[in-house]
PDB file of C-alpha atoms in Angstrom:
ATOM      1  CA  UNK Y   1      12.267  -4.530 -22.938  1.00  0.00           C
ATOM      2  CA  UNK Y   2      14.079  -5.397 -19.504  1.00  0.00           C
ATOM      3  CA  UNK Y   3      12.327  -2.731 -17.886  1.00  0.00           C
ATOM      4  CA  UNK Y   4       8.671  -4.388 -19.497  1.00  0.00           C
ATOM      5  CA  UNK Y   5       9.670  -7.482 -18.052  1.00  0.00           C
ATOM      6  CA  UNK Y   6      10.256  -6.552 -14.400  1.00  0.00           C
ATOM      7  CA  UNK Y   7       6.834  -5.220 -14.098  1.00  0.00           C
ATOM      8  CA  UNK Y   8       5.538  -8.340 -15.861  1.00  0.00           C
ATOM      9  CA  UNK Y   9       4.938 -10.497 -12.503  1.00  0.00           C
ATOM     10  CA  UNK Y  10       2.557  -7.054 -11.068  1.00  0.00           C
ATOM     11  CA  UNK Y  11       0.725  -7.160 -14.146  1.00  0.00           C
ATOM     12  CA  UNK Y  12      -0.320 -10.568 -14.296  1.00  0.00           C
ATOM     13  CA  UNK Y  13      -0.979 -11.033 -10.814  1.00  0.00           C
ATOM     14  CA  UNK Y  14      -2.836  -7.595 -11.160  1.00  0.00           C
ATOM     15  CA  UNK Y  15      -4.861  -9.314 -14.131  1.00  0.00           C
ATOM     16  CA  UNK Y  16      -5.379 -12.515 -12.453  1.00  0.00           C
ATOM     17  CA  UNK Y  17      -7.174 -11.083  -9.593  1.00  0.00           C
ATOM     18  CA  UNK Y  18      -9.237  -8.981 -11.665  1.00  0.00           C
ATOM     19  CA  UNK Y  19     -10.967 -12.211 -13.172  1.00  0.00           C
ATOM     20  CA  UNK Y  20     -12.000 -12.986  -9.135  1.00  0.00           C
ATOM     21  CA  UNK Y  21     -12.684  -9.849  -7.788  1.00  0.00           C
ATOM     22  CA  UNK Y  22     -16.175  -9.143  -7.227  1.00  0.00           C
ATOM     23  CA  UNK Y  23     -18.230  -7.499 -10.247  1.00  0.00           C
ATOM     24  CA  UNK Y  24     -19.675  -4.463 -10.920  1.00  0.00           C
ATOM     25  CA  UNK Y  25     -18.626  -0.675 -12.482  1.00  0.00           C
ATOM     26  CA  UNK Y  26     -16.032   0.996 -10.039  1.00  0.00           C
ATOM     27  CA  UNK Y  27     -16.146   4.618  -9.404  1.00  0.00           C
ATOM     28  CA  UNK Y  28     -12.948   4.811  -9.523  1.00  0.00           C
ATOM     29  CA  UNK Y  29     -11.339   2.473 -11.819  1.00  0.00           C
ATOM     30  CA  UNK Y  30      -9.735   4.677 -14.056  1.00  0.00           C
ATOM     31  CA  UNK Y  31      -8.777   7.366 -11.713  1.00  0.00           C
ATOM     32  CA  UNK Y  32      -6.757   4.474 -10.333  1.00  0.00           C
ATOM     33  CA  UNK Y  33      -5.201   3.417 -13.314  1.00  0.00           C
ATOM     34  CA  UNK Y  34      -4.496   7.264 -14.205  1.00  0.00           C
ATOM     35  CA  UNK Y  35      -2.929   7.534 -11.050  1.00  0.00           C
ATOM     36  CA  UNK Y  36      -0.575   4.334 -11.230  1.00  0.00           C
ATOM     37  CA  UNK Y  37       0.447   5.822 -14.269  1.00  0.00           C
ATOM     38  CA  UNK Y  38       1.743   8.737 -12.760  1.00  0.00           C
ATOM     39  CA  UNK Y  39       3.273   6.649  -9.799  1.00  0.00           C
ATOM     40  CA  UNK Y  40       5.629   4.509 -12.633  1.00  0.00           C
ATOM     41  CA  UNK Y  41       6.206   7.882 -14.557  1.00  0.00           C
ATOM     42  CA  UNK Y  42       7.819   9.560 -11.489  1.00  0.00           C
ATOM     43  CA  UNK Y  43       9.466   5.871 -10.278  1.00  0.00           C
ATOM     44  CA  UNK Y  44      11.050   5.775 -13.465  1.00  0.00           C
ATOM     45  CA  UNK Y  45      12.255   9.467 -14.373  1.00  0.00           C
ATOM     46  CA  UNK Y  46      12.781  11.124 -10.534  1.00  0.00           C
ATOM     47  CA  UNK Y  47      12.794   8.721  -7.820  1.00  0.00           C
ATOM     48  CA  UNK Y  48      16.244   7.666  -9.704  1.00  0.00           C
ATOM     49  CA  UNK Y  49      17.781  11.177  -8.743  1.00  0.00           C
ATOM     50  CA  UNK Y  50      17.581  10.027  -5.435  1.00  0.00           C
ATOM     51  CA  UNK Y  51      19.857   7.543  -4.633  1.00  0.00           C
ATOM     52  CA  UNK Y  52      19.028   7.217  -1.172  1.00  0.00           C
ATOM     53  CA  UNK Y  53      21.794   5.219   0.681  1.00  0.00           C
ATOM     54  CA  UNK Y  54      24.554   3.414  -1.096  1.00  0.00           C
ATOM     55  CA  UNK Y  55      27.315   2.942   1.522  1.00  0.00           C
ATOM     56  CA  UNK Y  56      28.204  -0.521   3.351  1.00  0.00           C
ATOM     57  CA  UNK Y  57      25.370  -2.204   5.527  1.00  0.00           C
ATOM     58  CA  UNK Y  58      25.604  -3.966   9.038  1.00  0.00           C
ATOM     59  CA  UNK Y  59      24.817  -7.111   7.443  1.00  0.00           C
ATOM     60  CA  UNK Y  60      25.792  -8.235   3.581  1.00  0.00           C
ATOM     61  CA  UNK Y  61      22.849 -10.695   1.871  1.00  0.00           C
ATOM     62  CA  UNK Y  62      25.611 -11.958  -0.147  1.00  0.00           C
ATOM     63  CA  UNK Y  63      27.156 -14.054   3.071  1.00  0.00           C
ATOM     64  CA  UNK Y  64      23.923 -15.386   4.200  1.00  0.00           C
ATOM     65  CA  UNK Y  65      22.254 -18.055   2.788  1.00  0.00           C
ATOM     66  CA  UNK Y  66      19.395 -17.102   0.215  1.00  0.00           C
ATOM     67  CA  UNK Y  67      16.785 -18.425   1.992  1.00  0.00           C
ATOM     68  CA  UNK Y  68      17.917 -16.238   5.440  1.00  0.00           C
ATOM     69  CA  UNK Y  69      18.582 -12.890   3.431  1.00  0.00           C
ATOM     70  CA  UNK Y  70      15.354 -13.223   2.128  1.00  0.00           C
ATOM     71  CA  UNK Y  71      13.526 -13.771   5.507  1.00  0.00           C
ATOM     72  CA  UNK Y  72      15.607 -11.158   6.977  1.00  0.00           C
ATOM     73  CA  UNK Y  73      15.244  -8.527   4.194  1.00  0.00           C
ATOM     74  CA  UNK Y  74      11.197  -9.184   4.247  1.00  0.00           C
ATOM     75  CA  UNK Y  75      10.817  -8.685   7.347  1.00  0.00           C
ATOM     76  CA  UNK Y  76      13.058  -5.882   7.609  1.00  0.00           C
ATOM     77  CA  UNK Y  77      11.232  -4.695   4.554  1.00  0.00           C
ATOM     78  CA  UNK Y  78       7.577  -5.093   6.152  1.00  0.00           C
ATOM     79  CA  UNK Y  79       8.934  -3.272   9.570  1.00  0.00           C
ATOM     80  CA  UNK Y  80      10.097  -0.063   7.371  1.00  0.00           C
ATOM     81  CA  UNK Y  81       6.521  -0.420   5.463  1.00  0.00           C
ATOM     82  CA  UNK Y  82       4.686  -0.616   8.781  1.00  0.00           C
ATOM     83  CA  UNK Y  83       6.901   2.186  10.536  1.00  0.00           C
ATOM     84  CA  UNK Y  84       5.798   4.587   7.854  1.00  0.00           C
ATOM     85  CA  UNK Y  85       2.241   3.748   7.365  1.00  0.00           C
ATOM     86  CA  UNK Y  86       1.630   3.957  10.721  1.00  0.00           C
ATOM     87  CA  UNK Y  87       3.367   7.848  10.537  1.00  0.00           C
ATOM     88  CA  UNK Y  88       1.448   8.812   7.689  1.00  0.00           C
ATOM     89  CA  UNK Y  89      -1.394   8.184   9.965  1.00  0.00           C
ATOM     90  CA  UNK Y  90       0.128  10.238  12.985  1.00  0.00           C
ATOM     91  CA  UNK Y  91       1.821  13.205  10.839  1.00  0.00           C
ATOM     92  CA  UNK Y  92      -0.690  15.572   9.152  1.00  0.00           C
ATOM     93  CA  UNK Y  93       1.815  16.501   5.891  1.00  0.00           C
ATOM     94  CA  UNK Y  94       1.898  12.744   5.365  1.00  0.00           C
ATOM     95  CA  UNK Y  95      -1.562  12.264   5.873  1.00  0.00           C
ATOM     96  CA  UNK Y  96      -2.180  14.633   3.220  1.00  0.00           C
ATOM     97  CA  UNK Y  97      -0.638  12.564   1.492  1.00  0.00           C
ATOM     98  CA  UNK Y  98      -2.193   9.108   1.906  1.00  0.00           C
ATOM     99  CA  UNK Y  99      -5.628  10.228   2.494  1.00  0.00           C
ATOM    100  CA  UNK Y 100      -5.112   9.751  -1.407  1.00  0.00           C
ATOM    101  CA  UNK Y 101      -4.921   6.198  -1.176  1.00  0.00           C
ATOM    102  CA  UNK Y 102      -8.185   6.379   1.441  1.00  0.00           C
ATOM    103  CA  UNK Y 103     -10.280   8.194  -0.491  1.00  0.00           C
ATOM    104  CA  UNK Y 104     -11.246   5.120  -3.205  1.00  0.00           C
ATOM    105  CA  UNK Y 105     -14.964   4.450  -2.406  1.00  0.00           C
ATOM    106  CA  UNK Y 106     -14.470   1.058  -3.256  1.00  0.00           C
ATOM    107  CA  UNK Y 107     -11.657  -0.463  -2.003  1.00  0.00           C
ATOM    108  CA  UNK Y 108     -10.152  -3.065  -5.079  1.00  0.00           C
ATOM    109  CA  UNK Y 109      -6.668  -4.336  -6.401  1.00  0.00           C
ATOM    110  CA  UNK Y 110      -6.319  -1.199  -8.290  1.00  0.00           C
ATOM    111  CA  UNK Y 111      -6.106   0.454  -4.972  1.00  0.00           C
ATOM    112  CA  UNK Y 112      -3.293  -0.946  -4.529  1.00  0.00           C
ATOM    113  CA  UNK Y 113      -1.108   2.092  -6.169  1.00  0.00           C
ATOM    114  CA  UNK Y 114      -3.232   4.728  -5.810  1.00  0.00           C
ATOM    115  CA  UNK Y 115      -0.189   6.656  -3.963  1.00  0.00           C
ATOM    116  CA  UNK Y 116       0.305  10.351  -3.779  1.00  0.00           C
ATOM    117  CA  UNK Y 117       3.743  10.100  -6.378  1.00  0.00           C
ATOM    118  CA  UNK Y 118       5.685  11.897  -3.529  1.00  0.00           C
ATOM    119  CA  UNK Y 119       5.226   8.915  -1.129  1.00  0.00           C
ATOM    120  CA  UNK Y 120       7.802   7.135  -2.615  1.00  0.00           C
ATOM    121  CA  UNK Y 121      10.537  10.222  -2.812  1.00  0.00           C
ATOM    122  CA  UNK Y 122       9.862  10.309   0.550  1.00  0.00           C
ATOM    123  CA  UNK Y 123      10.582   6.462   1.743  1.00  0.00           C
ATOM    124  CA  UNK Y 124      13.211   6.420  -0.611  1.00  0.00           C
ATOM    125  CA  UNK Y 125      15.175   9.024   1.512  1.00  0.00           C
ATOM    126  CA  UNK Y 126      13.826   7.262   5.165  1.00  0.00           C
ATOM    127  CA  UNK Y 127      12.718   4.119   5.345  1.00  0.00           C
ATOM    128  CA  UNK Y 128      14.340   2.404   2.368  1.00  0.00           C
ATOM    129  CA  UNK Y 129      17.326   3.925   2.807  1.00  0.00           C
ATOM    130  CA  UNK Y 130      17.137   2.563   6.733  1.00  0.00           C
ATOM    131  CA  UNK Y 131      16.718  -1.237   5.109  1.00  0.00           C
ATOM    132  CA  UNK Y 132      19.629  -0.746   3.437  1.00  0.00           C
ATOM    133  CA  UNK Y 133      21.756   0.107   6.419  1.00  0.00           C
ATOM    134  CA  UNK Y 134      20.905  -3.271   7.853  1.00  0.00           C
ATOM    135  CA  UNK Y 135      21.035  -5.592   5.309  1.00  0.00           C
ATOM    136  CA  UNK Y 136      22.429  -5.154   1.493  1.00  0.00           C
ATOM    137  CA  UNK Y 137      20.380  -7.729  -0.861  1.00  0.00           C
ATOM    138  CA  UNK Y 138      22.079  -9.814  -3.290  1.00  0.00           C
ATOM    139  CA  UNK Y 139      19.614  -9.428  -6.978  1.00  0.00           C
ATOM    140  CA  UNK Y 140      18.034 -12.125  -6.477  1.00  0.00           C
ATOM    141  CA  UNK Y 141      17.013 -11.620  -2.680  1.00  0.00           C
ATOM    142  CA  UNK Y 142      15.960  -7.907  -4.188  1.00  0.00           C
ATOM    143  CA  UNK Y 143      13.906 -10.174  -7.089  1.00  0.00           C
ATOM    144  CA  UNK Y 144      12.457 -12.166  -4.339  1.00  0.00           C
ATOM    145  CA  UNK Y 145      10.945  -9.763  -2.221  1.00  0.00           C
ATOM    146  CA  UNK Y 146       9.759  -7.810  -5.444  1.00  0.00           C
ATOM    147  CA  UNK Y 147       7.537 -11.281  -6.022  1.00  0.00           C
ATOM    148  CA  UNK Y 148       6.514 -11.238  -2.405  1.00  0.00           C
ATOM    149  CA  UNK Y 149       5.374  -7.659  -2.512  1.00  0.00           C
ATOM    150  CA  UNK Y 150       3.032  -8.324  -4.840  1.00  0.00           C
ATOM    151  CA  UNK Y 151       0.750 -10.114  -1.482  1.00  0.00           C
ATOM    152  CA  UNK Y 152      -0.563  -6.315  -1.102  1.00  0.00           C
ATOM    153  CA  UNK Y 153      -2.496  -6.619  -4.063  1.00  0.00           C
ATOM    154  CA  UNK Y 154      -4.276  -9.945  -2.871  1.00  0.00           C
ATOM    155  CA  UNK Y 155      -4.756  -7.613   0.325  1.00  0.00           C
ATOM    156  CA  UNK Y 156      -6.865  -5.001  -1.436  1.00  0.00           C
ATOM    157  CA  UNK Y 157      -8.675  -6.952  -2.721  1.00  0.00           C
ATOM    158  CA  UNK Y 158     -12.644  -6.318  -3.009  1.00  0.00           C
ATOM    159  CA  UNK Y 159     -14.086  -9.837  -1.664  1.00  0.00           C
ATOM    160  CA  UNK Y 160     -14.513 -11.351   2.003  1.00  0.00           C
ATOM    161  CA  UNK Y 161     -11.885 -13.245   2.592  1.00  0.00           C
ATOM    162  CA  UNK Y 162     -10.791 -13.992   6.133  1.00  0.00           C
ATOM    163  CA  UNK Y 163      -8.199 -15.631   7.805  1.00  0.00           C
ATOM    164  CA  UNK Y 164     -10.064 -15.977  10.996  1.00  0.00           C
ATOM    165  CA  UNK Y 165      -8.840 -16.594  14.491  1.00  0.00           C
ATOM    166  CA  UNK Y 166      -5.259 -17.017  11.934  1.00  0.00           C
ATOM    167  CA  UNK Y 167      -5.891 -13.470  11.143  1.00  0.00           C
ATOM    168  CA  UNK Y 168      -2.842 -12.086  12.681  1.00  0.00           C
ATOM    169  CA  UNK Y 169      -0.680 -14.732  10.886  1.00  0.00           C
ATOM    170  CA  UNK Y 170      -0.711 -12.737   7.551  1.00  0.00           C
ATOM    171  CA  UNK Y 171      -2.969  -9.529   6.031  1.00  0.00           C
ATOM    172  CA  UNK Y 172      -6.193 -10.524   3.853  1.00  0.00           C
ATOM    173  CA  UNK Y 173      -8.460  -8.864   2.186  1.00  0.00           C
ATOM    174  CA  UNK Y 174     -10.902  -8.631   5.350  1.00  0.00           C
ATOM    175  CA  UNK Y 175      -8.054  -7.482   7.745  1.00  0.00           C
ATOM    176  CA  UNK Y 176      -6.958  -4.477   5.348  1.00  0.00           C
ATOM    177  CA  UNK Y 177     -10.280  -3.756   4.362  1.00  0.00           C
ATOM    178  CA  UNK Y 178     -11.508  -2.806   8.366  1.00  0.00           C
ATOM    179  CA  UNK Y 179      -8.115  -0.594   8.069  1.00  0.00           C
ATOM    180  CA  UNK Y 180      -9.658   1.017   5.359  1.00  0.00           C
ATOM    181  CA  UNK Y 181     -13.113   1.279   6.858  1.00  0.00           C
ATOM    182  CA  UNK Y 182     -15.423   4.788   6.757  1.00  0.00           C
ATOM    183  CA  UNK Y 183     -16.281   3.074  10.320  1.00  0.00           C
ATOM    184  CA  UNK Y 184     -14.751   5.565  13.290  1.00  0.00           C
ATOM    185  CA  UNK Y 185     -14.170   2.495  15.333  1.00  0.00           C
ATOM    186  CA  UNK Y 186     -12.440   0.776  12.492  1.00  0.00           C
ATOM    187  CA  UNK Y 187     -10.142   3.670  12.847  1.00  0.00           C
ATOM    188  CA  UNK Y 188      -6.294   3.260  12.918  1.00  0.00           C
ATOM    189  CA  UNK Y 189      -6.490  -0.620  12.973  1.00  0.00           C
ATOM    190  CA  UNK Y 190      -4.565  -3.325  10.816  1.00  0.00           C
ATOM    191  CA  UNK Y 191      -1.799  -0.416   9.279  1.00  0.00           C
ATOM    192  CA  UNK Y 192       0.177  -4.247   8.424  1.00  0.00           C
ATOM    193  CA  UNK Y 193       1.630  -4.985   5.036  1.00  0.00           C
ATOM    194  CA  UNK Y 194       2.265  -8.466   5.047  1.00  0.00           C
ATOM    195  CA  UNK Y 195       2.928  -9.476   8.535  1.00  0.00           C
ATOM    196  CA  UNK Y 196       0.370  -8.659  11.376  1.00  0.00           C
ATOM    197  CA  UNK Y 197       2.581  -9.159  13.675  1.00  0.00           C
ATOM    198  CA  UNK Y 198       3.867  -5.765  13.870  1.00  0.00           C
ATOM    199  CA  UNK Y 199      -0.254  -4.478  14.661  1.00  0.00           C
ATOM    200  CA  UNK Y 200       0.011  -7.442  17.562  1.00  0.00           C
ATOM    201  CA  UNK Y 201       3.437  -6.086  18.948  1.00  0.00           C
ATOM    202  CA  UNK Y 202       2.380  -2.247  18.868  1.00  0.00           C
ATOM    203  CA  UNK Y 203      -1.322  -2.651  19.821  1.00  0.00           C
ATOM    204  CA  UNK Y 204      -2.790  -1.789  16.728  1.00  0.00           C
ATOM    205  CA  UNK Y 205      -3.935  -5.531  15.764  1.00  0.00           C
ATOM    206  CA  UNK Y 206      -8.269  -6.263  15.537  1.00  0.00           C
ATOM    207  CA  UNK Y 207      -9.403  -9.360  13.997  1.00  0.00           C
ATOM    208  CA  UNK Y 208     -11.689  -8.031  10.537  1.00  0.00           C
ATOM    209  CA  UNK Y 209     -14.917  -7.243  11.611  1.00  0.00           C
ATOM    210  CA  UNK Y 210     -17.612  -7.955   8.588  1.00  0.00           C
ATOM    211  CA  UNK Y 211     -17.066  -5.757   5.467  1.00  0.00           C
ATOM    212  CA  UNK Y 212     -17.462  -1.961   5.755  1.00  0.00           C
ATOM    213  CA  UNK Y 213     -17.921   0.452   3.388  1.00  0.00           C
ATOM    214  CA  UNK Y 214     -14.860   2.241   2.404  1.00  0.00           C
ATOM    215  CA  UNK Y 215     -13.554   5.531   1.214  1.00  0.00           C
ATOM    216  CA  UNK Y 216     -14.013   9.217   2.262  1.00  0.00           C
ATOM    217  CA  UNK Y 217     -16.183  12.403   2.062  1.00  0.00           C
ATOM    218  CA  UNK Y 218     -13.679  13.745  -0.576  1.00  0.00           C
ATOM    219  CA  UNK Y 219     -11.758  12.528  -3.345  1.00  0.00           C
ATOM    220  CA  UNK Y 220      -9.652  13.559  -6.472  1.00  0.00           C
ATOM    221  CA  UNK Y 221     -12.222  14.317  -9.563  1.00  0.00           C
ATOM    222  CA  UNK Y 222      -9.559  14.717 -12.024  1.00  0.00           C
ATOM    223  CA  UNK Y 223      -5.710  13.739 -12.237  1.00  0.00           C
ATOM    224  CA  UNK Y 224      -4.885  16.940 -12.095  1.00  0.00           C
ATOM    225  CA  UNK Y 225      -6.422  17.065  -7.862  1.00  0.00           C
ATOM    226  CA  UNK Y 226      -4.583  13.981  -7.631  1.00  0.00           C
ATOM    227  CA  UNK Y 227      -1.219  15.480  -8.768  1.00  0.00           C
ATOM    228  CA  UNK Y 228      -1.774  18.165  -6.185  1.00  0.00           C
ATOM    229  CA  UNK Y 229      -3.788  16.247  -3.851  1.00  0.00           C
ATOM    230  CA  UNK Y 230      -1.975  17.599  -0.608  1.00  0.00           C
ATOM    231  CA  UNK Y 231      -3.060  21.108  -1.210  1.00  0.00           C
ATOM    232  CA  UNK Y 232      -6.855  20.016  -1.669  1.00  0.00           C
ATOM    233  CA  UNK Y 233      -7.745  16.674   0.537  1.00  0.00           C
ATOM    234  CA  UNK Y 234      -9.887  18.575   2.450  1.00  0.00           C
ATOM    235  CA  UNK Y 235     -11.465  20.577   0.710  1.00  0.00           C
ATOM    236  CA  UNK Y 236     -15.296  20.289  -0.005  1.00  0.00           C
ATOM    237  CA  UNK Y 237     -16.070  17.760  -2.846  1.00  0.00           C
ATOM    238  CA  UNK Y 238     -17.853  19.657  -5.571  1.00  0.00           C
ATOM    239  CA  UNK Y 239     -19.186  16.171  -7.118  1.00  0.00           C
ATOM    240  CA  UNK Y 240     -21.517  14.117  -5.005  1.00  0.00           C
ATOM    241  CA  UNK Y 241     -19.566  11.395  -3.488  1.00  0.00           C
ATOM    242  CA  UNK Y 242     -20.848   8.160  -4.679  1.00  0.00           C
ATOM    243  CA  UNK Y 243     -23.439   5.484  -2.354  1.00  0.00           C
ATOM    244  CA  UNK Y 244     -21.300   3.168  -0.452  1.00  0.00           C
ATOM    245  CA  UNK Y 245     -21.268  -0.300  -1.831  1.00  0.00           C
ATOM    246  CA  UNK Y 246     -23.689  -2.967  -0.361  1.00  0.00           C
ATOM    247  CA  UNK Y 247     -22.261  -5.926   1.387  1.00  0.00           C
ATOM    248  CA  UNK Y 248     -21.682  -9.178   0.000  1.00  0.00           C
TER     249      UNK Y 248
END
């Protein structure tokens, strides 16, 4: 029942946005939720195994204010995120990867965890483990950053929202969505979590620009291609891939 209840806060947010998204079948819809099935499957039985790092860290959250761990720990948090995104853009095995999470034609709040399930074996050893070297988190500066993790959902989501010339305050829908972009000269853009900041400071920062189709010439048709999606991603598709959708 405890473990129910920490996923509670993903699943209403999850639901809530649902009810605003814009309408219409998705193509992938259930290929998404197939796939975030697997993703909680392998969080809950492997990624466990892995400890990662459990020894002392630079800084502890539990002699820092609450409201200062947090900051610290999100922003340390959103860094690691950033770091990695923006390698599993750069290094072909982990594009092979996350060309998983690319390929939905129709970029929605159930994109949100449509992760190859290695992804987070992998961050779990790097990046993750690198947060924790820094700064320790007390539970409920863990529980707080859980809550504010849930803003990537809001991010994927399928309508135009923009932040404007305040764009590169914090991610949007419109901002993510150019990162996601079948457009070449959308093309390694906006790789920001939470905070574009980190796009401003390493050069990788463009305001949205409209809303652009999404997806790519190839994506799983099964679970069974996503399970082994690596091996495959670019390969020819043997279904026809589905008509962009129009613009709002």
């Amino acid at each position: 029942m405890t473990l129910l209840l920490s996923f509670l806060p993903e699943f209403l947010v999850i639901a809530a946005l649902l009810l605003v998204e814009r309408g219409g079948p998705r193509t992938d819809g259930w290929r998404n939720l197939q796939i975030w099935a697997l993703q909680l499957t392998v969080a809950l039985t492997i990624l466990p195994l892995l400890r990662g790092w459990v020894g002392p860290a630079l800084i502890s959250g539990a002699h820092l204010p609450f409201w200062l761990g947090f900051l610290l720990f999100l922003l340390l948090k959103d860094l690691a995120e950033f770091a990695f995104h923006l390698a599993q853009h750069r290094i072909p095995f982990l594009w092979a990867m996350h060309s998983l999470h690319h390929s939905d034609p129709e970029m929605a709040v159930l994109t949100t965890q449509r992760h190859f399930w290695g992804d987070q074996l992998i961050k779990q050893m790097t990046v993750w483990s690198a947060v924790l070297m820094i700064l320790s988190p007390t539970p409920a500066i863990a529980f707080a950053y859980g809550i504010a993790s849930l803003w990537n959902l809001f991010a994927h989501l399928d309508a135009p929202i923009d932040f404007g010339r305040w764009s590169w305050l914090l991610n949007s829908p419109a901002y993510h969505r150019r990162h996601h972009s079948r457009l070449p000269e959308h093309y390694d853009t906006n790789f920001a979590g939470i905070f574009p900041i980190f796009d401003v400071i390493c050069g990788t920062y463009r305001r949205p620009d409209g809303f652009p189709p999404t997806g790519m010439d190839r994506r799983p048709e099964n679970l069974w291609q996503a399970i082994i999606w690596p091996l495959i991603w670019n390969q020819p598709q043997t279904e026809p891939a589905p008509a962009p959708k129009p613009a709002p």
